Amino acid sequence: MRFNTLFRGGFGLLFAVAVIFTGCGSSSDGRDRDVVWAVGNADSNGYAALYRSDDGGTHWYRPDANATMLEGFDAQNLHVTAVDDVWVVGTVQTLVHTDDGGQTWAKYATFPDENSSIDLYGISALSPDEFWVSGSNGSVYHTKDGARHWEKMDPAAFHNGLVQGIKAIDALTIYAVGKPADSTGGFVSRSLDGGENWEAITLPDNYNANEWIGVKATDKDHIVVYGGRGHYSATADGGTTWINGLINVSGGVDGADINDLIMLDTVRWWSAMDLDNIFLTTDAGVHWNEQNSSGASNMFLVGIDAADAQHAVIAGMAAGSPQIGKLLLTRDGGTSWTQQLLTEMPMQKVMFAPAEDVNATEEEGGSMFASIIRTSVEGFVGGATGDIGGVVMGLILEKIGWGSQGDDEANKLLQSMNAKLDDILNDLQAIKESLDSLKVQLNLDMEIINKNILDPTDAITDIGTTHDEFDATFGGVKSGEGNQTEIHAFIDNHIVNDFHIENDVNTIHDAIVPPDIAKTPALTNFTNFVNDSYTQGYGTLTDAYKAMELYTSQLIVNQLKGVNLVVEAKHVEEGNASVTQYMGSYQTKLHEMLGDPGNGESFIYNAYRLALMHANPLPYQSGDDYFTDEAAALLKRAEFYRLLASGSKTFGPRILVFQTQDTPSDNSFYIANPDTILKNSQFGCVQADGSVPGATYVYWDGNSIKPETAYDVYECGITDPIEPRTYDILDQNPNPYIIALSTAKTIGQITVQRYDENYSVQPDGNYTYGHTTFFRRSALNHFAQDSEYWSAHTDGMYLSDTYGSAPWGTGILGQADGEYEYTGHYEIDGSFRYDGTQERTLYVDYDATYHMVTNSYYTGAGSSEAHAYVHFGVWDATAGQAATVFHSHHQDTVGDTKDTLQHPTGVAHFTAKPGHSYYVYFSMHVSGISGMPDDGTHSRVYLEEINYIYLHF
């Protein structure tokens, strides 16, 4: 099925098929992704078709079928950022967006060349704010700020033609495919620098003669372009080699087009084709298995997306007249497909909302630049005792004769070292691109950020300049043929004698771990800025963390270029011993910069701090956690980064414990699984030297409270080898020879998996790793029934008495018969003192239950009354006045009876003053009068339970 915007009859109906940024594959939390969106052409009233399903594609509805912003265009493609956040592109250069599930829509007229003759067919997103769109007239646009501004690519790069598919794999790598304006066949264009330059990809065997409809990728190595007459071409090495393929099935004039294709992983692809053809491959196209379609026949299947290998939805449109559409569903991997919706308008594309579990984004892999840090440091240390030397860049020693043409082993080693240089330079560019993207999302101004630190920019520039100057001076000289005197002079003057490169390396270290407090440490300062941006509504918490990770990587990788120059020079001038000593010193510095949580300045310290600043210090309600899933995910990634960058040989299962400073320490954890009990299964826990600040909590010292932000940190791990699987975490040793397993309490689980160096889960990954976070604090409810802070007293008791046992399960009863009057007051108080140094708002969360009865009766002309009162609040004992009253209720009866059960709950607040003593009070009062001999009355208040009283700032 090829593109046009008009129905010409027969098989001439041509519609937009373009790539969707799906993030497809199994949802990481193992659950079906239930929200699906589908788009299609305008209905008979002129409104674009946008459908939503909340049950995985079984039932569909239009959230706002007649929204004004949906009028006058055909919706051709979409990207679903979140369940309720959807971007849609269509004809007449239309881009619309909803962030409330389709109840309202905004239309963007922000393209640099507003042109209603341009139709948009493709959309590919890198983040909620950065995406690419494509369409007719060679139109390709790029935005980094959520469609507020756009950059248009040169249409000549796409033959001024129909750019039907676009895929942004990362910030640098973008593919665009389609049909040229001035010829038949198709084109594949690629940019490797974020769109600055584009190159044409020539496919083998003249496969460019085919019109290309779409392009998909799982990563920058595995890419598939697909389109006309069942043709496709795939690469598994980033485009170095392409292998052509064909799904040879009838349809259309000369074969069925592949209109859409979803890559579940590198080998499992699902295709939607002309005339109800559905094919699945599980071996990267070596074999294709046909599946049966359903519903209305003679349809072009033009859109497909999958939640996982079993659950997928397909969009279709009629191959002729009338112009109808359908949506198909499978939940058994395509063994059966069912038609769930038949529409009056052609349907174009479908997309599942991403899994709401943020762990789905946590393990995307990629951008784990700790790998280049590890590779470089290992190269320096390993080479220091070798025959050639401690070179990673390999430039200096190569020029002075090491690795001459006659030494094959030396040449191989130097080639490897130069390859590492390429990795460093490539990663630096990738770090810059990724960080630039996040800076836009987080609204960061690096000039302001750098003003607050010992800015290492000059040191980084000096390192790069020295390297470039050396290469410019001696780079054209063959190995061993350079002027040795000049080369040694360069090394002496630029590296050894004045120590300026070594000083540059130290300057970058001192920016992160400053020797004095004149300026804020670089990573601490940067974390402050990204956190402020996040709290002001820019980006996500994950964006904030990843920006900090990238900023760290940028500093360290630039520093490593300098370290390499120093290592090379020391090896030439002084030999291996000097190199070994220097690298030992540098590894200490590396730990200070990356892995020391106790110095208040390192990468891992700031990762902890970022998560703690958004912690919930009062997780008492059902289902509440101290950390959100997103915060727990960034902590897991941060620990992996630290272990990888520091060259740790042991990853294994890791537990991170944060606890308030008034919590007794008992961090003993053991690991077991239902099938077998591991030996030596205790986690070794080490407390960080210093505390880490985070969300404010109430610190209890006896009955005194104060605001506190410091948390103790324990880092726990198992060093013994462990197989990937999910394990129970126990509070006792599960060894049956020591303690019965049945007595051990399961306090959590940890999933151990294998990862590659890019933090992607891979069955053959080199790193076995699992991570979970625990939070511990002193008792939240310090006013539990057995608390020593309670007291009780009575006042004005006449014909009244208390009953029960304080502090609760207790009450007051007053009663009178005949011509008598009763009164009584009973109060239960929970005392505390505020020891903060300044006034602060203190919140009181409360939940209580009490029973109130009032009863009065009289005969003839007599009268009787019964009254009961309850007041709950906080009393300022120092000032002698109420601080707040958070519940009041009174009940009166005259000649009748009232019996009620009250359950007051809520949150109150007051201003706590330094040094003042307070008490939470539960005040109960009864009174009544019996006016005649035959009259009677009684009142009763019974405090059944105080479920909790929590104090928090």
mmCIF file of N, CA and C in Angstrom, residues 856-898:
data_model
loop_
_atom_site.group_PDB
_atom_site.id
_atom_site.type_symbol
_atom_site.label_atom_id
_atom_site.label_comp_id
_atom_site.label_asym_id
_atom_site.label_seq_id
_atom_site.Cartn_x
_atom_site.Cartn_y
_atom_site.Cartn_z
ATOM 1 N N SER A 856 -32.164 11.480 77.675
ATOM 2 C CA SER A 856 -32.951 12.185 78.695
ATOM 3 C C SER A 856 -34.420 11.817 78.530
ATOM 4 N N TYR A 857 -35.147 11.805 79.659
ATOM 5 C CA TYR A 857 -36.568 11.489 79.597
ATOM 6 C C TYR A 857 -37.283 12.263 80.703
ATOM 7 N N TYR A 858 -38.567 12.510 80.492
ATOM 8 C CA TYR A 858 -39.346 13.187 81.505
ATOM 9 C C TYR A 858 -40.809 12.828 81.315
ATOM 10 N N THR A 859 -41.580 13.081 82.368
ATOM 11 C CA THR A 859 -43.025 12.805 82.350
ATOM 12 C C THR A 859 -43.773 14.078 82.675
ATOM 13 N N GLY A 860 -44.957 14.186 82.223
ATOM 14 C CA GLY A 860 -45.798 15.341 82.524
ATOM 15 C C GLY A 860 -45.156 16.624 82.076
ATOM 16 N N ALA A 861 -45.191 17.602 82.949
ATOM 17 C CA ALA A 861 -44.651 18.926 82.605
ATOM 18 C C ALA A 861 -43.177 19.040 82.921
ATOM 19 N N GLY A 862 -42.577 17.965 83.372
ATOM 20 C CA GLY A 862 -41.173 18.015 83.733
ATOM 21 C C GLY A 862 -40.253 18.175 82.542
ATOM 22 N N SER A 863 -38.952 18.277 82.812
ATOM 23 C CA SER A 863 -37.977 18.412 81.721
ATOM 24 C C SER A 863 -36.651 17.809 82.153
ATOM 25 N N SER A 864 -35.871 17.372 81.134
ATOM 26 C CA SER A 864 -34.516 16.918 81.385
ATOM 27 C C SER A 864 -33.693 17.123 80.124
ATOM 28 N N GLU A 865 -32.378 17.310 80.312
ATOM 29 C CA GLU A 865 -31.462 17.539 79.191
ATOM 30 C C GLU A 865 -30.201 16.708 79.406
ATOM 31 N N ALA A 866 -29.608 16.300 78.299
ATOM 32 C CA ALA A 866 -28.330 15.579 78.351
ATOM 33 C C ALA A 866 -27.392 16.183 77.309
ATOM 34 N N HIS A 867 -26.132 16.404 77.691
ATOM 35 C CA HIS A 867 -25.167 17.049 76.798
ATOM 36 C C HIS A 867 -23.831 16.289 76.873
ATOM 37 N N ALA A 868 -23.163 16.203 75.733
ATOM 38 C CA ALA A 868 -21.816 15.624 75.686
ATOM 39 C C ALA A 868 -20.982 16.436 74.699
ATOM 40 N N TYR A 869 -19.721 16.666 75.067
ATOM 41 C CA TYR A 869 -18.836 17.482 74.236
ATOM 42 C C TYR A 869 -17.494 16.764 74.075
ATOM 43 N N VAL A 870 -16.922 16.906 72.892
ATOM 44 C CA VAL A 870 -15.581 16.369 72.627
ATOM 45 C C VAL A 870 -14.767 17.445 71.933
ATOM 46 N N HIS A 871 -13.538 17.646 72.380
ATOM 47 C CA HIS A 871 -12.590 18.563 71.728
ATOM 48 C C HIS A 871 -11.235 17.859 71.641
ATOM 49 N N PHE A 872 -10.691 17.800 70.446
ATOM 50 C CA PHE A 872 -9.343 17.273 70.239
ATOM 51 C C PHE A 872 -8.474 18.419 69.724
ATOM 52 N N GLY A 873 -7.247 18.504 70.190
ATOM 53 C CA GLY A 873 -6.371 19.564 69.711
ATOM 54 C C GLY A 873 -4.991 19.461 70.300
ATOM 55 N N VAL A 874 -4.227 20.536 70.144
ATOM 56 C CA VAL A 874 -2.884 20.645 70.701
ATOM 57 C C VAL A 874 -2.853 21.888 71.583
ATOM 58 N N TRP A 875 -2.349 21.744 72.789
ATOM 59 C CA TRP A 875 -2.278 22.825 73.766
ATOM 60 C C TRP A 875 -0.831 23.234 73.962
ATOM 61 N N ASP A 876 -0.571 24.526 73.901
ATOM 62 C CA ASP A 876 0.760 25.067 74.170
ATOM 63 C C ASP A 876 0.867 25.295 75.666
ATOM 64 N N ALA A 877 1.507 24.352 76.360
ATOM 65 C CA ALA A 877 1.590 24.434 77.817
ATOM 66 C C ALA A 877 2.466 25.596 78.258
ATOM 67 N N THR A 878 3.457 25.959 77.459
ATOM 68 C CA THR A 878 4.344 27.063 77.830
ATOM 69 C C THR A 878 3.608 28.393 77.746
ATOM 70 N N ALA A 879 2.827 28.592 76.703
ATOM 71 C CA ALA A 879 2.093 29.846 76.526
ATOM 72 C C ALA A 879 0.749 29.836 77.227
ATOM 73 N N GLY A 880 0.274 28.638 77.627
ATOM 74 C CA GLY A 880 -1.011 28.542 78.299
ATOM 75 C C GLY A 880 -2.189 28.830 77.381
ATOM 76 N N GLN A 881 -2.133 28.370 76.168
ATOM 77 C CA GLN A 881 -3.222 28.615 75.222
ATOM 78 C C GLN A 881 -3.252 27.491 74.184
ATOM 79 N N ALA A 882 -4.375 27.400 73.500
ATOM 80 C CA ALA A 882 -4.520 26.374 72.481
ATOM 81 C C ALA A 882 -3.618 26.693 71.292
ATOM 82 N N ALA A 883 -2.928 25.683 70.784
ATOM 83 C CA ALA A 883 -2.152 25.842 69.547
ATOM 84 C C ALA A 883 -3.032 25.569 68.342
ATOM 85 N N THR A 884 -3.874 24.553 68.432
ATOM 86 C CA THR A 884 -4.840 24.248 67.375
ATOM 87 C C THR A 884 -5.897 23.326 67.943
ATOM 88 N N VAL A 885 -7.110 23.433 67.419
ATOM 89 C CA VAL A 885 -8.186 22.493 67.724
ATOM 90 C C VAL A 885 -8.516 21.779 66.423
ATOM 91 N N PHE A 886 -8.370 20.460 66.398
ATOM 92 C CA PHE A 886 -8.569 19.778 65.129
ATOM 93 C C PHE A 886 -9.855 18.961 65.072
ATOM 94 N N HIS A 887 -10.597 18.877 66.187
ATOM 95 C CA HIS A 887 -11.910 18.212 66.108
ATOM 96 C C HIS A 887 -12.761 18.679 67.280
ATOM 97 N N SER A 888 -14.001 19.080 66.988
ATOM 98 C CA SER A 888 -14.977 19.446 68.024
ATOM 99 C C SER A 888 -16.327 18.857 67.649
ATOM 100 N N HIS A 889 -17.018 18.348 68.647
ATOM 101 C CA HIS A 889 -18.344 17.791 68.387
ATOM 102 C C HIS A 889 -19.146 17.848 69.690
ATOM 103 N N HIS A 890 -20.405 18.231 69.583
ATOM 104 C CA HIS A 890 -21.268 18.176 70.768
ATOM 105 C C HIS A 890 -22.589 17.541 70.376
ATOM 106 N N GLN A 891 -23.204 16.945 71.365
ATOM 107 C CA GLN A 891 -24.456 16.222 71.142
ATOM 108 C C GLN A 891 -25.397 16.547 72.300
ATOM 109 N N ASP A 892 -26.625 16.919 71.979
ATOM 110 C CA ASP A 892 -27.620 17.305 72.983
ATOM 111 C C ASP A 892 -28.903 16.517 72.759
ATOM 112 N N THR A 893 -29.560 16.176 73.845
ATOM 113 C CA THR A 893 -30.894 15.582 73.747
ATOM 114 C C THR A 893 -31.798 16.192 74.803
ATOM 115 N N VAL A 894 -33.035 16.364 74.424
ATOM 116 C CA VAL A 894 -34.082 16.819 75.340
ATOM 117 C C VAL A 894 -35.270 15.882 75.157
ATOM 118 N N GLY A 895 -35.433 14.995 76.107
ATOM 119 C CA GLY A 895 -36.552 14.077 76.040
ATOM 120 C C GLY A 895 -36.389 12.954 75.043
ATOM 121 N N ASP A 896 -35.171 12.696 74.585
ATOM 122 C CA ASP A 896 -34.987 11.571 73.684
ATOM 123 C C ASP A 896 -33.573 11.009 73.836
ATOM 124 N N THR A 897 -33.173 10.143 72.889
ATOM 125 C CA THR A 897 -31.882 9.471 72.988
ATOM 126 C C THR A 897 -31.124 9.600 71.669
ATOM 127 N N LYS A 898 -29.814 9.846 71.773
ATOM 128 C CA LYS A 898 -28.919 9.812 70.607
ATOM 129 C C LYS A 898 -27.742 8.915 70.944
#
